[in-house]
PDB file of C-alpha atoms in Angstrom:
ATOM      1  CA  UNK V 167       5.039 -90.095   0.707  1.00 52.00           C
ATOM      2  CA  UNK V 168       5.697 -86.737  -0.902  1.00 52.00           C
ATOM      3  CA  UNK V 169       9.338 -84.738   0.283  1.00 51.00           C
ATOM      4  CA  UNK V 170       9.290 -81.231   1.586  1.00 52.00           C
ATOM      5  CA  UNK V 171       9.636 -78.792  -1.063  1.00 49.00           C
ATOM      6  CA  UNK V 172      13.097 -77.321  -0.639  1.00 51.00           C
ATOM      7  CA  UNK V 173      13.163 -74.338   1.011  1.00 47.00           C
ATOM      8  CA  UNK V 174      13.827 -71.157  -1.480  1.00 50.00           C
ATOM      9  CA  UNK V 175      17.445 -69.427  -1.884  1.00 55.00           C
ATOM     10  CA  UNK V 176      16.864 -65.612  -2.739  1.00 50.00           C
ATOM     11  CA  UNK V 177      18.381 -64.778  -5.756  1.00 53.00           C
ATOM     12  CA  UNK V 178      22.174 -63.473  -5.651  1.00 50.00           C
ATOM     13  CA  UNK V 179      21.691 -61.108  -8.186  1.00 55.00           C
ATOM     14  CA  UNK V 180      18.677 -59.401  -6.954  1.00 48.00           C
ATOM     15  CA  UNK V 181      20.073 -59.180  -3.366  1.00 41.00           C
ATOM     16  CA  UNK V 182      23.333 -56.938  -4.906  1.00 47.00           C
ATOM     17  CA  UNK V 183      20.654 -54.514  -7.020  1.00 43.00           C
ATOM     18  CA  UNK V 184      19.010 -54.039  -3.722  1.00 46.00           C
ATOM     19  CA  UNK V 185      21.865 -53.359  -1.693  1.00 44.00           C
ATOM     20  CA  UNK V 186      22.815 -50.968  -4.365  1.00 47.00           C
ATOM     21  CA  UNK V 187      19.785 -49.014  -4.062  1.00 51.00           C
ATOM     22  CA  UNK V 188      19.784 -48.768  -0.256  1.00 42.00           C
ATOM     23  CA  UNK V 189      23.546 -47.667  -0.584  1.00 44.00           C
ATOM     24  CA  UNK V 190      23.023 -45.003  -3.261  1.00 45.00           C
ATOM     25  CA  UNK V 191      19.714 -43.704  -1.229  1.00 43.00           C
ATOM     26  CA  UNK V 192      21.850 -43.795   1.865  1.00 45.00           C
ATOM     27  CA  UNK V 193      24.552 -41.600  -0.236  1.00 44.00           C
ATOM     28  CA  UNK V 194      22.076 -39.456  -1.728  1.00 44.00           C
ATOM     29  CA  UNK V 195      20.589 -38.439   1.827  1.00 42.00           C
ATOM     30  CA  UNK V 196      23.649 -37.980   3.460  1.00 44.00           C
ATOM     31  CA  UNK V 197      25.132 -35.487   0.574  1.00 42.00           C
ATOM     32  CA  UNK V 198      21.770 -34.066   0.817  1.00 45.00           C
ATOM     33  CA  UNK V 199      22.252 -33.345   4.783  1.00 40.00           C
ATOM     34  CA  UNK V 200      25.786 -32.957   4.780  1.00 42.00           C
ATOM     35  CA  UNK V 201      25.307 -29.624   1.787  1.00 52.00           C
ATOM     36  CA  UNK V 202      22.114 -28.127   3.255  1.00 51.00           C
ATOM     37  CA  UNK V 203      22.995 -24.676   3.773  1.00 59.00           C
ATOM     38  CA  UNK V 204      23.666 -23.031   7.614  1.00 82.00           C
ATOM     39  CA  UNK V 205      21.141 -21.449   9.335  1.00 88.00           C
ATOM     40  CA  UNK V 206      21.715 -18.126  10.507  1.00 93.00           C
ATOM     41  CA  UNK V 207      21.728 -17.604  14.410  1.00 93.00           C
ATOM     42  CA  UNK V 208      18.352 -15.535  14.575  1.00 96.00           C
ATOM     43  CA  UNK V 209      17.366 -13.823  18.153  1.00 91.00           C
ATOM     44  CA  UNK V 210      13.494 -13.815  17.440  1.00 96.00           C
ATOM     45  CA  UNK V 211      12.939 -14.361  13.417  1.00 98.00           C
ATOM     46  CA  UNK V 212      11.433 -17.951  12.199  1.00 97.00           C
ATOM     47  CA  UNK V 213      13.923 -19.345   9.312  1.00 97.00           C
ATOM     48  CA  UNK V 214      12.477 -21.352   6.761  1.00 97.00           C
ATOM     49  CA  UNK V 215      14.742 -25.007   6.087  1.00 95.00           C
ATOM     50  CA  UNK V 216      14.229 -24.401   2.574  1.00 96.00           C
ATOM     51  CA  UNK V 217      13.475 -20.623   0.591  1.00 97.00           C
ATOM     52  CA  UNK V 218      10.109 -20.430  -1.053  1.00 98.00           C
ATOM     53  CA  UNK V 219       9.744 -19.364  -4.588  1.00 98.00           C
ATOM     54  CA  UNK V 220       7.629 -15.947  -4.798  1.00 98.00           C
ATOM     55  CA  UNK V 221       5.455 -15.463  -8.031  1.00 97.00           C
ATOM     56  CA  UNK V 222       6.179 -12.141 -10.285  1.00 97.00           C
ATOM     57  CA  UNK V 223       3.116  -9.436  -8.614  1.00 97.00           C
ATOM     58  CA  UNK V 224       2.675  -6.071  -9.972  1.00 97.00           C
ATOM     59  CA  UNK V 225       2.207  -3.381  -7.335  1.00 98.00           C
ATOM     60  CA  UNK V 226       2.204   0.765  -7.233  1.00 98.00           C
ATOM     61  CA  UNK V 227       4.045   2.355  -4.955  1.00 98.00           C
ATOM     62  CA  UNK V 228       2.991   5.668  -3.255  1.00 98.00           C
ATOM     63  CA  UNK V 229       5.181   7.571  -5.625  1.00 96.00           C
ATOM     64  CA  UNK V 230       3.703   6.368  -8.559  1.00 97.00           C
ATOM     65  CA  UNK V 231       6.875   3.707  -9.606  1.00 98.00           C
ATOM     66  CA  UNK V 232       5.867   0.049  -9.832  1.00 98.00           C
ATOM     67  CA  UNK V 233       6.447  -2.850  -7.135  1.00 98.00           C
ATOM     68  CA  UNK V 234       7.651  -6.170  -8.560  1.00 98.00           C
ATOM     69  CA  UNK V 235       9.441  -8.751  -7.293  1.00 98.00           C
ATOM     70  CA  UNK V 236      12.484  -7.475  -9.378  1.00 98.00           C
ATOM     71  CA  UNK V 237      12.314  -4.444  -6.259  1.00 98.00           C
ATOM     72  CA  UNK V 238      13.018  -7.288  -3.759  1.00 98.00           C
ATOM     73  CA  UNK V 239      16.256  -9.178  -5.376  1.00 98.00           C
ATOM     74  CA  UNK V 240      19.243  -7.815  -4.417  1.00 98.00           C
ATOM     75  CA  UNK V 241      18.758  -6.681  -0.627  1.00 98.00           C
ATOM     76  CA  UNK V 242      16.850  -8.494   2.408  1.00 98.00           C
ATOM     77  CA  UNK V 243      13.355  -7.409   2.561  1.00 98.00           C
ATOM     78  CA  UNK V 244      11.261  -6.615   5.508  1.00 98.00           C
ATOM     79  CA  UNK V 245       7.589  -6.956   4.122  1.00 98.00           C
ATOM     80  CA  UNK V 246       4.828  -5.865   6.461  1.00 98.00           C
ATOM     81  CA  UNK V 247       0.866  -5.946   5.743  1.00 98.00           C
ATOM     82  CA  UNK V 248      -1.435  -3.862   7.185  1.00 98.00           C
ATOM     83  CA  UNK V 249      -3.200  -0.294   6.312  1.00 98.00           C
ATOM     84  CA  UNK V 250      -3.071   3.110   7.384  1.00 97.00           C
ATOM     85  CA  UNK V 251      -6.572   3.630   9.479  1.00 96.00           C
ATOM     86  CA  UNK V 252      -5.454   0.600  11.627  1.00 96.00           C
ATOM     87  CA  UNK V 253      -5.705   1.703  15.383  1.00 94.00           C
ATOM     88  CA  UNK V 254      -3.041  -0.333  16.770  1.00 95.00           C
ATOM     89  CA  UNK V 255      -0.842  -3.006  15.909  1.00 97.00           C
ATOM     90  CA  UNK V 256       0.183  -1.140  12.152  1.00 98.00           C
ATOM     91  CA  UNK V 257       1.833   1.763  13.916  1.00 98.00           C
ATOM     92  CA  UNK V 258       3.319  -0.225  16.649  1.00 98.00           C
ATOM     93  CA  UNK V 259       4.458  -2.270  14.059  1.00 98.00           C
ATOM     94  CA  UNK V 260       5.869   0.381  12.730  1.00 98.00           C
ATOM     95  CA  UNK V 261       7.098   2.189  15.447  1.00 98.00           C
ATOM     96  CA  UNK V 262       9.286  -0.972  16.210  1.00 98.00           C
ATOM     97  CA  UNK V 263      10.659  -0.732  12.751  1.00 98.00           C
ATOM     98  CA  UNK V 264      11.831   3.268  12.819  1.00 98.00           C
ATOM     99  CA  UNK V 265      13.941   1.625  16.174  1.00 98.00           C
ATOM    100  CA  UNK V 266      15.377  -0.684  14.825  1.00 98.00           C
ATOM    101  CA  UNK V 267      16.067   0.933  11.421  1.00 98.00           C
ATOM    102  CA  UNK V 268      17.648   3.800  13.380  1.00 98.00           C
ATOM    103  CA  UNK V 269      20.062   1.042  15.160  1.00 98.00           C
ATOM    104  CA  UNK V 270      21.009  -0.330  12.020  1.00 98.00           C
ATOM    105  CA  UNK V 271      21.984   2.941  10.346  1.00 98.00           C
ATOM    106  CA  UNK V 272      24.528   3.075  13.050  1.00 98.00           C
ATOM    107  CA  UNK V 273      25.335  -0.004  12.366  1.00 98.00           C
ATOM    108  CA  UNK V 274      26.570   0.941   8.654  1.00 98.00           C
ATOM    109  CA  UNK V 275      23.974  -1.943   7.242  1.00 98.00           C
ATOM    110  CA  UNK V 276      21.337  -0.166   6.042  1.00 98.00           C
ATOM    111  CA  UNK V 277      22.365  -0.232   2.257  1.00 98.00           C
ATOM    112  CA  UNK V 278      22.070  -4.250   2.395  1.00 98.00           C
ATOM    113  CA  UNK V 279      18.032  -3.730   3.524  1.00 98.00           C
ATOM    114  CA  UNK V 280      14.566  -2.423   2.663  1.00 98.00           C
ATOM    115  CA  UNK V 281      11.409  -2.134   4.721  1.00 98.00           C
ATOM    116  CA  UNK V 282       7.835  -2.098   2.738  1.00 98.00           C
ATOM    117  CA  UNK V 283       4.605  -1.366   3.999  1.00 98.00           C
ATOM    118  CA  UNK V 284       1.832  -3.134   1.571  1.00 98.00           C
ATOM    119  CA  UNK V 285      -1.497  -1.604   2.277  1.00 98.00           C
ATOM    120  CA  UNK V 286      -4.382  -4.410   1.924  1.00 98.00           C
ATOM    121  CA  UNK V 287      -6.602  -1.468   1.978  1.00 97.00           C
ATOM    122  CA  UNK V 288      -5.816   0.055  -1.925  1.00 96.00           C
ATOM    123  CA  UNK V 289      -9.202   1.691  -2.179  1.00 94.00           C
ATOM    124  CA  UNK V 290      -8.620   4.667   0.950  1.00 95.00           C
ATOM    125  CA  UNK V 291      -5.433   3.994   1.032  1.00 97.00           C
ATOM    126  CA  UNK V 292      -4.465   5.941  -1.817  1.00 97.00           C
ATOM    127  CA  UNK V 293      -0.746   7.448  -2.857  1.00 97.00           C
ATOM    128  CA  UNK V 294      -0.576  10.574  -0.757  1.00 97.00           C
ATOM    129  CA  UNK V 295      -1.672   8.652   2.374  1.00 97.00           C
ATOM    130  CA  UNK V 296       0.500   5.893   2.047  1.00 98.00           C
ATOM    131  CA  UNK V 297       3.270   8.439   1.108  1.00 97.00           C
ATOM    132  CA  UNK V 298       2.183  10.542   4.452  1.00 97.00           C
ATOM    133  CA  UNK V 299       1.395   7.576   6.825  1.00 98.00           C
ATOM    134  CA  UNK V 300       4.580   5.961   5.959  1.00 98.00           C
ATOM    135  CA  UNK V 301       6.717   8.798   5.677  1.00 97.00           C
ATOM    136  CA  UNK V 302       6.545   9.779   9.272  1.00 97.00           C
ATOM    137  CA  UNK V 303       7.955   6.592  10.180  1.00 98.00           C
ATOM    138  CA  UNK V 304      10.869   6.820   8.083  1.00 98.00           C
ATOM    139  CA  UNK V 305      11.182   8.594   4.093  1.00 97.00           C
ATOM    140  CA  UNK V 306      13.298   5.388   3.767  1.00 98.00           C
ATOM    141  CA  UNK V 307      10.336   3.100   4.129  1.00 98.00           C
ATOM    142  CA  UNK V 308       8.733   2.098   0.621  1.00 98.00           C
ATOM    143  CA  UNK V 309       4.889   1.956   0.573  1.00 98.00           C
ATOM    144  CA  UNK V 310       2.619   0.192  -1.904  1.00 98.00           C
ATOM    145  CA  UNK V 311      -0.591  -1.170  -2.922  1.00 98.00           C
ATOM    146  CA  UNK V 312      -2.713  -2.623  -5.363  1.00 98.00           C
ATOM    147  CA  UNK V 313      -5.831  -4.224  -6.414  1.00 97.00           C
ATOM    148  CA  UNK V 314      -7.108  -7.080  -4.558  1.00 96.00           C
ATOM    149  CA  UNK V 315      -6.060  -9.483  -7.313  1.00 96.00           C
ATOM    150  CA  UNK V 316      -2.474  -8.041  -7.408  1.00 97.00           C
ATOM    151  CA  UNK V 317      -2.618  -8.401  -3.779  1.00 98.00           C
ATOM    152  CA  UNK V 318      -3.891 -12.058  -3.428  1.00 96.00           C
ATOM    153  CA  UNK V 319      -1.226 -13.080  -6.012  1.00 96.00           C
ATOM    154  CA  UNK V 320       1.281 -12.098  -3.490  1.00 97.00           C
ATOM    155  CA  UNK V 321      -0.118 -12.807  -0.229  1.00 98.00           C
ATOM    156  CA  UNK V 322      -1.150 -15.909  -0.953  1.00 97.00           C
ATOM    157  CA  UNK V 323       2.102 -17.434  -1.226  1.00 97.00           C
ATOM    158  CA  UNK V 324       3.576 -15.597   1.376  1.00 98.00           C
ATOM    159  CA  UNK V 325       1.411 -16.780   3.919  1.00 97.00           C
ATOM    160  CA  UNK V 326      -0.642 -13.725   4.447  1.00 98.00           C
ATOM    161  CA  UNK V 327      -4.064 -13.561   5.206  1.00 97.00           C
ATOM    162  CA  UNK V 328      -6.893 -10.381   5.091  1.00 97.00           C
ATOM    163  CA  UNK V 329     -10.084  -9.498   4.649  1.00 97.00           C
ATOM    164  CA  UNK V 330     -12.459  -6.129   4.759  1.00 95.00           C
ATOM    165  CA  UNK V 331     -16.120  -6.005   5.647  1.00 94.00           C
ATOM    166  CA  UNK V 332     -18.141  -2.985   5.126  1.00 89.00           C
ATOM    167  CA  UNK V 333     -20.096  -2.765   8.153  1.00 89.00           C
ATOM    168  CA  UNK V 334     -24.078  -0.765   8.173  1.00 88.00           C
ATOM    169  CA  UNK V 335     -22.768   2.263   9.289  1.00 88.00           C
ATOM    170  CA  UNK V 336     -20.510   2.541   5.858  1.00 81.00           C
ATOM    171  CA  UNK V 337     -17.005   1.963   8.322  1.00 87.00           C
ATOM    172  CA  UNK V 338     -14.692  -0.596   7.193  1.00 90.00           C
ATOM    173  CA  UNK V 339     -13.028  -2.742   8.967  1.00 93.00           C
ATOM    174  CA  UNK V 340      -9.821  -4.634   7.680  1.00 96.00           C
ATOM    175  CA  UNK V 341      -8.255  -8.238   9.266  1.00 97.00           C
ATOM    176  CA  UNK V 342      -4.733  -8.637   8.667  1.00 97.00           C
ATOM    177  CA  UNK V 343      -2.106 -11.124   9.518  1.00 97.00           C
ATOM    178  CA  UNK V 344       0.815  -9.300  11.462  1.00 97.00           C
ATOM    179  CA  UNK V 345       3.896 -11.176  10.707  1.00 98.00           C
ATOM    180  CA  UNK V 346       6.609  -9.032   8.848  1.00 98.00           C
ATOM    181  CA  UNK V 347       7.883 -12.039   6.025  1.00 98.00           C
ATOM    182  CA  UNK V 348      11.549 -12.142   5.445  1.00 98.00           C
ATOM    183  CA  UNK V 349      12.742 -12.271   1.990  1.00 98.00           C
ATOM    184  CA  UNK V 350      16.266 -12.811   0.473  1.00 98.00           C
ATOM    185  CA  UNK V 351      18.267 -10.933  -2.058  1.00 98.00           C
ATOM    186  CA  UNK V 352      17.433 -13.665  -4.212  1.00 98.00           C
ATOM    187  CA  UNK V 353      13.665 -12.878  -3.959  1.00 98.00           C
ATOM    188  CA  UNK V 354      12.517 -15.768  -2.050  1.00 98.00           C
ATOM    189  CA  UNK V 355      10.581 -15.892   1.071  1.00 98.00           C
ATOM    190  CA  UNK V 356      13.169 -17.325   3.543  1.00 98.00           C
ATOM    191  CA  UNK V 357      11.067 -16.886   7.173  1.00 98.00           C
ATOM    192  CA  UNK V 358       8.887 -14.313   8.994  1.00 98.00           C
ATOM    193  CA  UNK V 359       8.959 -12.000  12.126  1.00 98.00           C
ATOM    194  CA  UNK V 360       6.127 -12.804  14.046  1.00 97.00           C
ATOM    195  CA  UNK V 361       4.331 -10.374  16.624  1.00 97.00           C
ATOM    196  CA  UNK V 362       4.952  -8.748  19.554  1.00 96.00           C
ATOM    197  CA  UNK V 363       8.062  -7.298  17.862  1.00 98.00           C
ATOM    198  CA  UNK V 364      10.803  -5.448  20.025  1.00 97.00           C
ATOM    199  CA  UNK V 365      13.117  -3.350  17.984  1.00 98.00           C
ATOM    200  CA  UNK V 366      16.436  -4.433  19.303  1.00 97.00           C
ATOM    201  CA  UNK V 367      15.278  -7.796  18.157  1.00 98.00           C
ATOM    202  CA  UNK V 368      14.508  -6.447  15.002  1.00 98.00           C
ATOM    203  CA  UNK V 369      17.486  -4.862  14.029  1.00 98.00           C
ATOM    204  CA  UNK V 370      20.069  -7.851  15.690  1.00 98.00           C
ATOM    205  CA  UNK V 371      18.422 -10.217  13.349  1.00 98.00           C
ATOM    206  CA  UNK V 372      18.289  -8.159  10.468  1.00 98.00           C
ATOM    207  CA  UNK V 373      22.254  -7.114  10.951  1.00 98.00           C
ATOM    208  CA  UNK V 374      22.675 -10.386  10.888  1.00 98.00           C
ATOM    209  CA  UNK V 375      21.292 -11.331   7.877  1.00 98.00           C
ATOM    210  CA  UNK V 376      22.881  -8.560   6.057  1.00 97.00           C
ATOM    211  CA  UNK V 377      26.040  -9.944   7.210  1.00 95.00           C
ATOM    212  CA  UNK V 378      25.702 -13.799   6.593  1.00 93.00           C
ATOM    213  CA  UNK V 379      26.817 -15.253   3.248  1.00 74.00           C
TER     214      UNK V 379
END
């Protein structure tokens, strides 16, 4: 009669190596979460857990100057995409931003912030049209647009979508996302405001970001 084979014993060296790997992973994970940047306390904005890179782009401001990623560095930027003949959401959003901007002026933090309006209807939104439209809300707001190739290069990584449809009567219908994206002073996408917007909430959060870090 054959004797049963002795039970195999775990290799002590292998167990030590595995234990070391588990311990190292636990230490790395703990350090990662311990060193995670604190999140600002915001009233309405959605702040992402990690910043997202924005690729280089080249648009044209209404004043003829270029608008590039470098212009979004050094201050907190709040960027809204729309078009000047928008019948409802664009003027409503800019009106809320106008009120928020006036509030921020009273708080003395405008120098740390900027508001950009980017048109997704470049064929009709000429520099003059953009300047008049955005200037009605605030001369401090930046107005810009660009080719569809450049706009798409920017909107896709920001999570913004838009489309234009020419109807049989020759009119153009434009659809676009309604969020205001938030770009930090390092030129990275860090969050957004979702509609509906309230000037007080916008101003509170923009002021919080101006004083954060």
